[in-house]
Amino acid sequence: MSLQTRITELAQGIAADIKSLKAVGGNLAALNTTSKSSLVAAINEVLQLAQAAGSSSGAAINDAEASAGSTFSSTKVTSLLADLKNQILGGASSAYDTLQEIEAELGNGKTALANLLTAVGNRLSFADAQSLTAAQQLQACANLGIGDPTTDFLAVYTTSKS
């Protein structure tokens, strides 16, 4: 499934959710709170009452396990990210830590290096400006799973929400 298809489905899903929220939003005047100007104001009023009654104002920190009723500490999140980075790098040396497969190829001699440089020369560059034809741009987007970069997602969204 291309990125274009996924974004289109996302826009359609968001529009459907907005329709549902508008339908079930209800009449704010029917709230049993003092604040009736918005749902946020009413929720904040309820939260303040809960805090005054000694209730917790947020999720508890629990580094032992993930759950819907708790959150990890920033230390735990940093640790998990460091572990993920180490898994992605797979032990590559610092000089090639995002290119482990290239590191292995460079050790095979000049032919491997020449082949690698030719292949890299035929790739999209993130560091340099490139002049690509419309067909090349479309092919690059297709190769990346993006789909058609000219899709008007605002039109998709507008059509979906009406």
PDB file of N, CA, C and O in Angstrom, residues 123-130:
ATOM      1  N   ARG A 123      21.248   7.063  -7.345  1.00  0.00           N
ATOM      2  CA  ARG A 123      20.245   7.176  -6.290  1.00  0.00           C
ATOM      3  C   ARG A 123      19.868   8.624  -6.045  1.00  0.00           C
ATOM      4  O   ARG A 123      20.589   9.544  -6.390  1.00  0.00           O
ATOM      5  N   LEU A 124      18.739   8.793  -5.417  1.00  0.00           N
ATOM      6  CA  LEU A 124      18.271  10.106  -5.024  1.00  0.00           C
ATOM      7  C   LEU A 124      19.189  10.655  -3.946  1.00  0.00           C
ATOM      8  O   LEU A 124      19.562   9.946  -3.023  1.00  0.00           O
ATOM      9  N   SER A 125      19.554  11.910  -4.064  1.00  0.00           N
ATOM     10  CA  SER A 125      20.450  12.521  -3.091  1.00  0.00           C
ATOM     11  C   SER A 125      19.663  13.398  -2.135  1.00  0.00           C
ATOM     12  O   SER A 125      18.830  14.199  -2.550  1.00  0.00           O
ATOM     13  N   PHE A 126      19.962  13.268  -0.857  1.00  0.00           N
ATOM     14  CA  PHE A 126      19.356  14.130   0.138  1.00  0.00           C
ATOM     15  C   PHE A 126      20.235  15.348   0.401  1.00  0.00           C
ATOM     16  O   PHE A 126      19.783  16.327   0.955  1.00  0.00           O
ATOM     17  N   ALA A 127      21.516  15.274   0.004  1.00  0.00           N
ATOM     18  CA  ALA A 127      22.465  16.345   0.277  1.00  0.00           C
ATOM     19  C   ALA A 127      22.571  17.341  -0.870  1.00  0.00           C
ATOM     20  O   ALA A 127      22.975  18.475  -0.665  1.00  0.00           O
ATOM     21  N   ASP A 128      22.244  16.937  -2.076  1.00  0.00           N
ATOM     22  CA  ASP A 128      22.426  17.785  -3.246  1.00  0.00           C
ATOM     23  C   ASP A 128      21.110  18.011  -3.964  1.00  0.00           C
ATOM     24  O   ASP A 128      20.241  17.142  -3.996  1.00  0.00           O
ATOM     25  N   ALA A 129      20.999  19.185  -4.586  1.00  0.00           N
ATOM     26  CA  ALA A 129      19.833  19.452  -5.428  1.00  0.00           C
ATOM     27  C   ALA A 129      19.957  18.610  -6.689  1.00  0.00           C
ATOM     28  O   ALA A 129      21.050  18.441  -7.233  1.00  0.00           O
ATOM     29  N   GLN A 130      18.859  18.048  -7.144  1.00  0.00           N
ATOM     30  CA  GLN A 130      18.853  17.250  -8.359  1.00  0.00           C
ATOM     31  C   GLN A 130      17.742  17.727  -9.267  1.00  0.00           C
ATOM     32  O   GLN A 130      16.695  18.163  -8.800  1.00  0.00           O
TER      33      GLN A 130
END
